[in-house]
Short mmCIF file of C-alpha atoms and ligand atoms in Angstrom, two decimals:
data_model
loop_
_atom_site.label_atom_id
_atom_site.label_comp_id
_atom_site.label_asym_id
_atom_site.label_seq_id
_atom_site.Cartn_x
_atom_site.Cartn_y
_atom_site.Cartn_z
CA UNK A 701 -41.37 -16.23 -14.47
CA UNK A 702 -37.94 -16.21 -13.03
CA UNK A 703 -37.06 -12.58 -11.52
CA UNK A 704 -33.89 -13.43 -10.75
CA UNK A 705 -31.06 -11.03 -12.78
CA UNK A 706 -27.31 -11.31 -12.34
CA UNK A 707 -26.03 -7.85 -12.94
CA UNK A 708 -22.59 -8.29 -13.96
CA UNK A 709 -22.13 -4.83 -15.55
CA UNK A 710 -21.65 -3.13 -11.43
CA UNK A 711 -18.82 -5.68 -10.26
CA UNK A 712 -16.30 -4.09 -8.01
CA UNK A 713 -13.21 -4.50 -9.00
CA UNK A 714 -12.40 -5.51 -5.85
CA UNK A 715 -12.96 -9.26 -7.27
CA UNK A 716 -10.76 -8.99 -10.19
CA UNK A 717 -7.66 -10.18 -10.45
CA UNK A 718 -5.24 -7.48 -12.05
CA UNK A 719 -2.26 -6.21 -10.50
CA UNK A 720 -2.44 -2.80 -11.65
CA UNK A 721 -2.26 -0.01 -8.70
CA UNK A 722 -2.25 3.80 -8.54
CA UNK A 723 0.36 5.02 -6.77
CA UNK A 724 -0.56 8.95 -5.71
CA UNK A 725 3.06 10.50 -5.30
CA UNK A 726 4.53 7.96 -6.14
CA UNK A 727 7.72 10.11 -6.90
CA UNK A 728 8.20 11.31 -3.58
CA UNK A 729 10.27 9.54 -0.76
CA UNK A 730 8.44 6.58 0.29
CA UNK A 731 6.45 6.72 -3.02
CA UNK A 732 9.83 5.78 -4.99
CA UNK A 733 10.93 3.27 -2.64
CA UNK A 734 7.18 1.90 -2.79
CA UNK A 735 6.93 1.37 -6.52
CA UNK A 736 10.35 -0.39 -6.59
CA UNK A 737 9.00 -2.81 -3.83
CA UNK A 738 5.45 -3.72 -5.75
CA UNK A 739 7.46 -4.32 -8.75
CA UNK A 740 9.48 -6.55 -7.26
CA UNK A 741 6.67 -8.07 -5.80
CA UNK A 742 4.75 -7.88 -9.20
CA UNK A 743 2.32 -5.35 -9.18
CA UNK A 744 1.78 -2.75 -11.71
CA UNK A 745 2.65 0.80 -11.14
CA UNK A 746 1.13 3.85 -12.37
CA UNK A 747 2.18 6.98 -10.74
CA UNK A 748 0.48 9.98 -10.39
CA UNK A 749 2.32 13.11 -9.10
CA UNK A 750 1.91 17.10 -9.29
CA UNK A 751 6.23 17.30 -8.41
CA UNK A 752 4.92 19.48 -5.61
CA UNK A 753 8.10 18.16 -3.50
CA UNK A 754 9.79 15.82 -5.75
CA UNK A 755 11.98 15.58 -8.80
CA UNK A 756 11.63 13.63 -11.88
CA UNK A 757 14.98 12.64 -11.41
CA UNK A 758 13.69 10.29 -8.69
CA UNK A 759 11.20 8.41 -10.53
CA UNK A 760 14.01 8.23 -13.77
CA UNK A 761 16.27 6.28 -11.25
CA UNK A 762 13.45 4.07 -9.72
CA UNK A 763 12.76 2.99 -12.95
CA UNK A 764 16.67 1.99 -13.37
CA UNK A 765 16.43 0.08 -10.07
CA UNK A 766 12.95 -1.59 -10.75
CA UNK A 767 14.23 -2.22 -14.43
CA UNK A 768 11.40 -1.29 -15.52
CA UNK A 769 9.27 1.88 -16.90
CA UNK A 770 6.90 3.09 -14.72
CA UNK A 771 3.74 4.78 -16.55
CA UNK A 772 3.98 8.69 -15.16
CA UNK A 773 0.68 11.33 -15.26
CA UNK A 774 2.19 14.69 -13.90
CA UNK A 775 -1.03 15.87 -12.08
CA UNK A 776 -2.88 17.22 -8.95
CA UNK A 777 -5.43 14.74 -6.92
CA UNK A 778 -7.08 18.03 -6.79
CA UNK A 779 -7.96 17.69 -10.58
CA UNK A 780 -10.84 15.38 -10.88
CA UNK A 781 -11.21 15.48 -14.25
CA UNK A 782 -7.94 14.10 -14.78
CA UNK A 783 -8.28 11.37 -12.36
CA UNK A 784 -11.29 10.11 -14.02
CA UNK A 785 -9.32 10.29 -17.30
CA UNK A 786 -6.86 8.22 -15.70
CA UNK A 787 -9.11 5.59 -14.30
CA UNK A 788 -10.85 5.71 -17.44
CA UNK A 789 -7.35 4.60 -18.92
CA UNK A 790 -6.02 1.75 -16.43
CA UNK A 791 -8.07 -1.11 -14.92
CA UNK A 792 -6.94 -0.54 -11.27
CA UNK A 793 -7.34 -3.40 -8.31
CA UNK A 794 -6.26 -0.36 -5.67
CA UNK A 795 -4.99 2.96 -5.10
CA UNK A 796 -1.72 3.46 -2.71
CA UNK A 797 -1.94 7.09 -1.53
CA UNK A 798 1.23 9.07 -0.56
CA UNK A 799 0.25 12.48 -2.26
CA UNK A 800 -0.09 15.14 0.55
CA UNK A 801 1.76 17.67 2.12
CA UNK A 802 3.79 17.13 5.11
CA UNK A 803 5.16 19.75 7.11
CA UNK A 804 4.15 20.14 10.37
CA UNK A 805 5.21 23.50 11.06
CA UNK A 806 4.31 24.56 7.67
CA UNK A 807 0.82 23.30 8.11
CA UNK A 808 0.22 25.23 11.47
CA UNK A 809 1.04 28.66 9.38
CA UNK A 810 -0.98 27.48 6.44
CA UNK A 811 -3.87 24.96 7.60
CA UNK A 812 -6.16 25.91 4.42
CA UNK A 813 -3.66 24.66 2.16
CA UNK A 814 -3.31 21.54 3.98
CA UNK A 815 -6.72 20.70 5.07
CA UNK A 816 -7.58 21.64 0.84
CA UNK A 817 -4.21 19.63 -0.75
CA UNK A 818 -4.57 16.38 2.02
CA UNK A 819 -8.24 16.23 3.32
CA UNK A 820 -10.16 17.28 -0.14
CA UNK A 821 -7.21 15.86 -2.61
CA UNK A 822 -8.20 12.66 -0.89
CA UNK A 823 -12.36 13.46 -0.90
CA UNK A 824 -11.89 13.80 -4.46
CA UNK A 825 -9.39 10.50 -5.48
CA UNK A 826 -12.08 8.52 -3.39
CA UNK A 827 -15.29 9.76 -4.92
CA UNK A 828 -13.34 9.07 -8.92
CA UNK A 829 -12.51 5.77 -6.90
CA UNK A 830 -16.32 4.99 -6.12
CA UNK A 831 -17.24 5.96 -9.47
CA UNK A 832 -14.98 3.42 -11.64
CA UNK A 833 -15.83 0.58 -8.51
CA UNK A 834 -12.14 0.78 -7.47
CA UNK A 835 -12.54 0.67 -3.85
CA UNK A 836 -9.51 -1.13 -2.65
CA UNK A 837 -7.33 1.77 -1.08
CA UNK A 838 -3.97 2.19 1.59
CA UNK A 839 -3.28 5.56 3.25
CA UNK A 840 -0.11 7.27 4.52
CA UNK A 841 -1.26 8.14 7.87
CA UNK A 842 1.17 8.67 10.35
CA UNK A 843 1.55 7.59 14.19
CA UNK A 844 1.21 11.35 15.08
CA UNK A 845 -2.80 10.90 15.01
CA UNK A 846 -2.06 9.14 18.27
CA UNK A 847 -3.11 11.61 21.22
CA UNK A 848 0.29 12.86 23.14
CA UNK A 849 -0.93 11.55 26.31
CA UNK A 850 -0.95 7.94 25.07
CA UNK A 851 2.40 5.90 26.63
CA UNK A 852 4.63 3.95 24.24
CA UNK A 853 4.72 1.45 23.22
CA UNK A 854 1.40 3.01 21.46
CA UNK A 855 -0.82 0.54 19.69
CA UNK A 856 -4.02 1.00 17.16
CA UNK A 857 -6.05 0.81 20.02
CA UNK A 858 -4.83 3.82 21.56
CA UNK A 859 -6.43 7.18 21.78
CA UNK A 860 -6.63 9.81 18.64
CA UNK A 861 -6.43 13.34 18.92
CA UNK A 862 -3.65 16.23 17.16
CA UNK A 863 -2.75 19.59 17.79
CA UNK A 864 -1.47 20.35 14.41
CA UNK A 865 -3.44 20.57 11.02
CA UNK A 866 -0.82 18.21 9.49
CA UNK A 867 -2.23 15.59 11.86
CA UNK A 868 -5.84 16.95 11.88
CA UNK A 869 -5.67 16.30 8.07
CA UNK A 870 -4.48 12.48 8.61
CA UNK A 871 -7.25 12.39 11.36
CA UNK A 872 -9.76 13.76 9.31
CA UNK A 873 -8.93 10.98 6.12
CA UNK A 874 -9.35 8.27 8.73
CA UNK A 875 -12.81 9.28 10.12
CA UNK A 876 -13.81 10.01 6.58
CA UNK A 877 -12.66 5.89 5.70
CA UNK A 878 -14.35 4.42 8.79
CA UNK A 879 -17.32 6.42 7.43
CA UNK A 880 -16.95 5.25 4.29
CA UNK A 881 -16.94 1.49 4.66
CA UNK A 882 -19.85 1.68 7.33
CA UNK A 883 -21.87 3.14 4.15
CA UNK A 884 -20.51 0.65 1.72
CA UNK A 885 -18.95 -2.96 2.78
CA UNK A 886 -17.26 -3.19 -0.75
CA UNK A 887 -14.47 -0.93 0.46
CA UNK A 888 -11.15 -2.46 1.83
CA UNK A 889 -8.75 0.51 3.13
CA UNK A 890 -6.28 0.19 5.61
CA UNK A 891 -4.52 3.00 7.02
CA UNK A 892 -0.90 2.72 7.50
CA UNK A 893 0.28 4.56 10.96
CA UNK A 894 4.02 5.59 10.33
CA UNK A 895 6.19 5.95 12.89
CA UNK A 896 9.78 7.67 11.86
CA UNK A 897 11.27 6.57 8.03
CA UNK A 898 14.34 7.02 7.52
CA UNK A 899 17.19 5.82 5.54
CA UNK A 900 17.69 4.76 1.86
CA UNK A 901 17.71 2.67 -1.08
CA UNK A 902 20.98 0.66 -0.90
CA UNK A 903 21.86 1.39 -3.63
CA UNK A 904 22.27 5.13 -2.59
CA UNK A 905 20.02 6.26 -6.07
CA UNK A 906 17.04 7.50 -4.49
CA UNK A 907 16.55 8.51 -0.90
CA UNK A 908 15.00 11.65 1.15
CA UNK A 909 15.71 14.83 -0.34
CA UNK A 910 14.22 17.94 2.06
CA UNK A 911 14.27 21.49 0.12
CA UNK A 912 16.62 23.52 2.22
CA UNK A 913 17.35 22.95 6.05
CA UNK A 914 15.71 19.75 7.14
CA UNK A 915 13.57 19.20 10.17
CA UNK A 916 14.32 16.07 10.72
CA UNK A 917 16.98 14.26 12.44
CA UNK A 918 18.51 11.93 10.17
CA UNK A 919 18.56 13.61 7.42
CA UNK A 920 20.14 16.92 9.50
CA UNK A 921 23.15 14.37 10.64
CA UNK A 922 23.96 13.22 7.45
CA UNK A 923 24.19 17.08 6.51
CA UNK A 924 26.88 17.84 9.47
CA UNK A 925 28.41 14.61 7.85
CA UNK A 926 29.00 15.61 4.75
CA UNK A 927 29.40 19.25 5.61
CA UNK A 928 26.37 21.04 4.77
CA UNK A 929 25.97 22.07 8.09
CA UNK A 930 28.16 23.16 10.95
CA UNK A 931 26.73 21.02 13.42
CA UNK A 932 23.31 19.26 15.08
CA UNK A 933 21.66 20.63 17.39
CA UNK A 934 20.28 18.16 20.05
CA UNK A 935 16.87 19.40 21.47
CA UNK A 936 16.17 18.82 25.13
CA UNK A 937 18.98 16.26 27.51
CA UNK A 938 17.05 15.92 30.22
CA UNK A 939 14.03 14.03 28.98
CA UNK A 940 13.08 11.13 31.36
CA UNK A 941 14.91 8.51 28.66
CA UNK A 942 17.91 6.11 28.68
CA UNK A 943 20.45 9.35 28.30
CA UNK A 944 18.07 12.31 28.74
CA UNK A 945 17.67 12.96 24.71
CA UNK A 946 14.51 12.13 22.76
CA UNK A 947 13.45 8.69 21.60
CA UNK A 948 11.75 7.70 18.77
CA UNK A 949 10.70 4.54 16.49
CA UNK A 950 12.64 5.02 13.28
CA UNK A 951 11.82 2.23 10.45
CA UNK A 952 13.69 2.17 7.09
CA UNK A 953 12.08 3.14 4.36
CA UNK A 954 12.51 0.04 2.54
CA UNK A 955 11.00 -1.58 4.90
CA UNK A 956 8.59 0.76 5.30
CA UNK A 957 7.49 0.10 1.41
CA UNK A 958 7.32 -3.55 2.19
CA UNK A 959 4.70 -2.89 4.75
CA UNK A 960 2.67 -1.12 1.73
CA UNK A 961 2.92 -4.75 -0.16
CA UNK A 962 2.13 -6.50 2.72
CA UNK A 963 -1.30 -4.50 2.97
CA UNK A 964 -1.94 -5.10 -0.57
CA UNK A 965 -1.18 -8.68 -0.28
CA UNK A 966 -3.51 -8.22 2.86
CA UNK A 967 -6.48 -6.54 0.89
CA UNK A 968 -6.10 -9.85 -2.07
CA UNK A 969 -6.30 -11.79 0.19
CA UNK A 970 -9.72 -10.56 1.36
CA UNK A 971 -11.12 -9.99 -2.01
CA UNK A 972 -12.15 -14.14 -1.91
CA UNK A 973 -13.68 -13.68 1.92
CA UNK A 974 -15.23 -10.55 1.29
CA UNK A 975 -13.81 -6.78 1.71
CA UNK A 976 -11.47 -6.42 4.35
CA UNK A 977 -13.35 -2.57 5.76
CA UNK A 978 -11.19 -0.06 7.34
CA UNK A 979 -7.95 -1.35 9.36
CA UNK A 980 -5.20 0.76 11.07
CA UNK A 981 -2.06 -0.67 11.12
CA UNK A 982 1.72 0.77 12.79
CA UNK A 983 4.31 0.52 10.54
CA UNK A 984 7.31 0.63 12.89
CA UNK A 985 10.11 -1.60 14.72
CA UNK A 986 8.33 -1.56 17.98
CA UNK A 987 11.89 -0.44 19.56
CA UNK A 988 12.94 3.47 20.78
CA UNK A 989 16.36 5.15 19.79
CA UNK A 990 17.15 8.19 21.20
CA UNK A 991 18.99 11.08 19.54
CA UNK A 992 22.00 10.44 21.20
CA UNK A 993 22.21 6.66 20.07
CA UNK A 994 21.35 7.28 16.44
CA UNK A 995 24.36 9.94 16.48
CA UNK A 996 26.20 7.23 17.90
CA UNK A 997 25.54 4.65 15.76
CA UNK A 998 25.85 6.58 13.08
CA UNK A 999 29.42 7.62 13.83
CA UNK A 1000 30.06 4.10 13.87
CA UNK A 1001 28.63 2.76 10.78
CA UNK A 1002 29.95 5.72 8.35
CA UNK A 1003 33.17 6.00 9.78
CA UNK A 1004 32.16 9.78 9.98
CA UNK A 1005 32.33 12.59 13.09
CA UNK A 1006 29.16 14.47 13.76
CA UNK A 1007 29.55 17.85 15.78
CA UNK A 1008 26.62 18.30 17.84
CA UNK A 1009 25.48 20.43 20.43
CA UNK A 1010 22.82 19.73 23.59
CA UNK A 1011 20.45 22.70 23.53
CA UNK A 1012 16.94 23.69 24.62
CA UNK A 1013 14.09 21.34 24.26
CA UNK A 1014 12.16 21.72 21.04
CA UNK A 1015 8.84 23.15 21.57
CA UNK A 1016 5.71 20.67 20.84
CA UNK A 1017 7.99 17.36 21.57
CA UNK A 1018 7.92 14.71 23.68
CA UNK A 1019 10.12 12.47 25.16
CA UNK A 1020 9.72 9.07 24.08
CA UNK A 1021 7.11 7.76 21.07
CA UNK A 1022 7.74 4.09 19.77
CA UNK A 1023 5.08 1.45 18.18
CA UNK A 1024 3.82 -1.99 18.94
CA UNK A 1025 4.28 -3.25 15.78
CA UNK A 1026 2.29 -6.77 16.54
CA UNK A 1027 -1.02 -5.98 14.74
CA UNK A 1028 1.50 -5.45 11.55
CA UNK A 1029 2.96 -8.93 11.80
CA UNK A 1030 -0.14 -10.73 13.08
CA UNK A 1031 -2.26 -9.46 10.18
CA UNK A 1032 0.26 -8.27 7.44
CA UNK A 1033 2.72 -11.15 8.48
CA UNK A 1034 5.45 -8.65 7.62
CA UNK A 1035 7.82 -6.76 10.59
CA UNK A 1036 10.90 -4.35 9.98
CA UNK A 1037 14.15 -6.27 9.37
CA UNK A 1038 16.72 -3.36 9.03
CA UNK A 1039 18.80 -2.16 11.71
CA UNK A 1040 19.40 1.20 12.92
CA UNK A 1041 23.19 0.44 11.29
CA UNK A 1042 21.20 -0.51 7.79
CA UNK A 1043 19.33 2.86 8.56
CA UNK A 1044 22.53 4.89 9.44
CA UNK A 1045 24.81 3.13 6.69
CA UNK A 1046 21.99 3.60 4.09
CA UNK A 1047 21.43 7.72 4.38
CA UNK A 1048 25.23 7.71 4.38
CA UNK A 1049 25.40 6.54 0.98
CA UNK A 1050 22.48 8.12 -0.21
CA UNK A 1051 23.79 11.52 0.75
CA UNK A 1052 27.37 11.14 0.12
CA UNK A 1053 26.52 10.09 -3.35
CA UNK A 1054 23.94 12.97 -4.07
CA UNK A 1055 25.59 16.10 -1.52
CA UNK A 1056 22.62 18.10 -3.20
CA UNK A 1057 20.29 15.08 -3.59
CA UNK A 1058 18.37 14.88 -7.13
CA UNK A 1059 19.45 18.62 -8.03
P1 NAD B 1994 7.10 13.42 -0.11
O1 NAD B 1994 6.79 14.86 -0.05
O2 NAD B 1994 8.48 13.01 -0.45
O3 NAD B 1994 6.10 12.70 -1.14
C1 NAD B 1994 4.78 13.15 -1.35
C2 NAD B 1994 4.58 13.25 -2.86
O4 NAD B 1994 3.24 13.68 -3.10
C3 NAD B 1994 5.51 14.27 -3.53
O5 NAD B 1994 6.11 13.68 -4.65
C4 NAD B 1994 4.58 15.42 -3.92
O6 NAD B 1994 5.02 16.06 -5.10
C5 NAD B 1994 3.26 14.69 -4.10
N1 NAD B 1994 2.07 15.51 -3.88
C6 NAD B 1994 1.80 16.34 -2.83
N2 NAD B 1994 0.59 16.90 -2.99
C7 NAD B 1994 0.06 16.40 -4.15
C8 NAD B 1994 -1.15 16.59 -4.83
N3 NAD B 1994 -2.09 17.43 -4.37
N4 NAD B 1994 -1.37 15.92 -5.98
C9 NAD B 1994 -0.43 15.07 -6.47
N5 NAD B 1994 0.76 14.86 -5.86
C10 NAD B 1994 0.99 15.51 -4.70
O7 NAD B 1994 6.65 12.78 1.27
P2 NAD B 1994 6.92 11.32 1.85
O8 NAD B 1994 7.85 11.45 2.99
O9 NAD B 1994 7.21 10.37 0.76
O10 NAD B 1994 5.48 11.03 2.47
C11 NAD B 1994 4.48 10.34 1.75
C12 NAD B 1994 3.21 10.33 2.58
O11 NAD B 1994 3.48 9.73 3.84
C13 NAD B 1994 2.65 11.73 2.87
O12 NAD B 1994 1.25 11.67 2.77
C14 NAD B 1994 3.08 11.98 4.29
O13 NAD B 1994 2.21 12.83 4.97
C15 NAD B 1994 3.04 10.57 4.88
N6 NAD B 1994 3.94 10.42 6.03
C16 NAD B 1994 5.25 10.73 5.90
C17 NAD B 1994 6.11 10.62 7.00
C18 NAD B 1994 7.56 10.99 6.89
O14 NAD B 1994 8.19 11.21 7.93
N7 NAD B 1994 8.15 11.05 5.71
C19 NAD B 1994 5.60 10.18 8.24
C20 NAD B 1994 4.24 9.86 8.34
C21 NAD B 1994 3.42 9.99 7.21
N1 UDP B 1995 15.90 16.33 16.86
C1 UDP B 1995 17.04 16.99 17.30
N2 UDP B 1995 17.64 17.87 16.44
C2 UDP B 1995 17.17 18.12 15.17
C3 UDP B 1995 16.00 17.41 14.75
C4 UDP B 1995 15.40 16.53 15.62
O1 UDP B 1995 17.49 16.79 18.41
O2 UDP B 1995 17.73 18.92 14.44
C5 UDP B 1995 15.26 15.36 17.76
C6 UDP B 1995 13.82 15.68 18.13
O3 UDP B 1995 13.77 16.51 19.25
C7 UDP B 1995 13.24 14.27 18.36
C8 UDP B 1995 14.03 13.38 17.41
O4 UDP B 1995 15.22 14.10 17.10
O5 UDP B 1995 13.52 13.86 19.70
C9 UDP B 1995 13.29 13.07 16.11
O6 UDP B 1995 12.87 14.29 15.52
P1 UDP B 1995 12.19 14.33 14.07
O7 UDP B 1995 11.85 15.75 13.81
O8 UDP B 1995 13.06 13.62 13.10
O9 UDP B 1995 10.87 13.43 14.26
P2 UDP B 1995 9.57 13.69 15.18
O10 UDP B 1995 9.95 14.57 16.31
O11 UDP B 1995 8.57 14.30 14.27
O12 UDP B 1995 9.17 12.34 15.64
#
């Protein structure tokens, strides 16, 4: 008698060929600027989103761009039950992952919430993954995991270690993948390091939108710019950099969502070799800007003045934090090819057009 059985009811979808792919906050700013880019590139978006930090508005006008309409489930990744409903729904090849909270200074007054919304949100999308045999999966992680003593430019190689729970939480999602695909060799996840997005669509419809005073640099200049604020403050001149001010790796976020393609493109690839396991992969330019050149270049591009000031250092930074960004073009065959002008010129528009943003 012949024992041999070809169970064909258990196939990972990893071997199929559909296009279809979850996009987890998918409304949010890289989200949008994601789903416009997979379009383009043909994929099928479905976007799932509780509008924790986002606007509907958003996903309205990255439909326009995309020219297309983009399935929407308004809903937690803390709601299981609803994720299987969705998975029951859709035939997914993957799951992009943006959904999570990310402020750092928020996260160090209010770790449970972080730790529950971005280390179990993602516990629970991966088991409903493993369940329906969708095990093809990218992560937002961010080049903050990297430990503070590591010298630029940092590459994937380079030590891990955080100090807030923001970055604890991204930490914690990557251990929790390397786990995962030791355990079970159908998974293919790669986990995208970010360095600093910034910028816009070009066509100045969707871009970053912070609820009240932002954080972060570019988005604070084009504030002074268009008059929000009075003026920027620099943090810290006499950092051991090209003019004393802090430098960083800032990457477009168009570019950035190409990079999220690319690793899809990456993981299809793999699905004829076999499953591609965990990978970590920078998403940056591989160059440093400091504060004082972005101001700079900014002036120049917009044809605008921005008042700043040179005050105290900022506590918790550091001087100078760029990316290789080789592993990215040797294995994704993709690199950033927007300019700090594209960058400046883009959040211009964005915020000159939208003063308030989507409200
Ligand atoms: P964002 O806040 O604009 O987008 C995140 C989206 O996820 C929002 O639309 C929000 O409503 C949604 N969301 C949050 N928690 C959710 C939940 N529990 N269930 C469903 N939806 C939820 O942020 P972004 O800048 O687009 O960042 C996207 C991802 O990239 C985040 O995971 C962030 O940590 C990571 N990241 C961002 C940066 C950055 O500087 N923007 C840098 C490194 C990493
Ligand atoms: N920065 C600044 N003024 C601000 C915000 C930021 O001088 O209002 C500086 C900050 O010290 C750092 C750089 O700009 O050197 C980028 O800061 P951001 O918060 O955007 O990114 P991160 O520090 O998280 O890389």
């Amino acid at each position: 008698m012949n024992n041999k059985t070809i169970n064909t009811s258990n196939q990972n979808s990893n071997n199929n060929n559909n296009n279809k792919i979850l996009v987890t906050g998918g409304v949010g700013y890289i989200g949008s600027h994601t789903c416009i880019e997979l379009i383009a590139a043909g994929y099928d978006v479905v976007v799932y989103d509780n509008l924790s930090n986002s606007n509907l508005e958003a996903l309205k006008r990255t439909e326009q761009i995309a020219g297309k309409s983009i399935p929407f489930i308004e809903g937690d990744v803390l709601d299981k039950q609803l994720l299987h409903q969705v998975f029951d729904e859709h035939d997914f090849f993957g799951v992009i992952h943006f959904a999570g909270l990310k402020a750092v200074g928020e996260s160090v007054a209010e770790p449970l919430k972080y730790y529950k919304n971005n280390v179990t949100g993602t516990l629970e999308l991966l088991e409903v993954m493993q369940a329906h045999n969708v095990k093809n999966f990218v992560f937002s992680s961010s080049a903050t995991v990297y430990a503070e003593e590591e010298t630029s430019p940092i590459d994937e190689s380079a030590g891990r270690s955080c100090t807030s729970p923001y970055g604890q939480s991204k930490l914690m999602v990557e251990y929790i993948l390397e786990d995962l695909v030791v355990s079970d060799p159908e998974w293919s996840t790669v986990s995208l390091r970010y360095f600093n997005p910034v910028g816009a669509h070009p066509s100045g419809m969707i871009g970053e939108d912070p609820r009240g005073v932002p954080n972060n640099l570019m988005p604070y200049i084009s504030q002074v710019a268009v008059g929000k604020l009075d003026k920027l403050k620099i943090f810290g001149s006499d950092y051991k950099t090209i003019d004393g001010t802090g430098v960083r790796d800032y990457i477009h976020v168009v570019d950035l969502a190409r990079g999220h393609v690319a690793a899809l493109n990456l993981i299809k690839k793999h699905t004829n070799i076999g499953s591609l396991g965990f990978e970590a992969i920078n998403l940056g330019t591989g160059k440093g800007t400091s504060v004082l050149q972005l101001v700079k270049a900014f002036e120049i591009s917009t044809q605008q003045v921005v008042r700043f000031q040179l005050t105290e250092r900022r506590p918790g930074d550091i001087d100078a934090y760029y990316g290789n960004a080789e592993k990215a073009r040797q294995l994704l065959g993709w690199q950033a090819e927007l300019t700090i002008v594209d960058m400046c010129k883009d959040s211009w528009h964005w915020q000159s057009l939208n003063p308030n943003g989507y409200r």
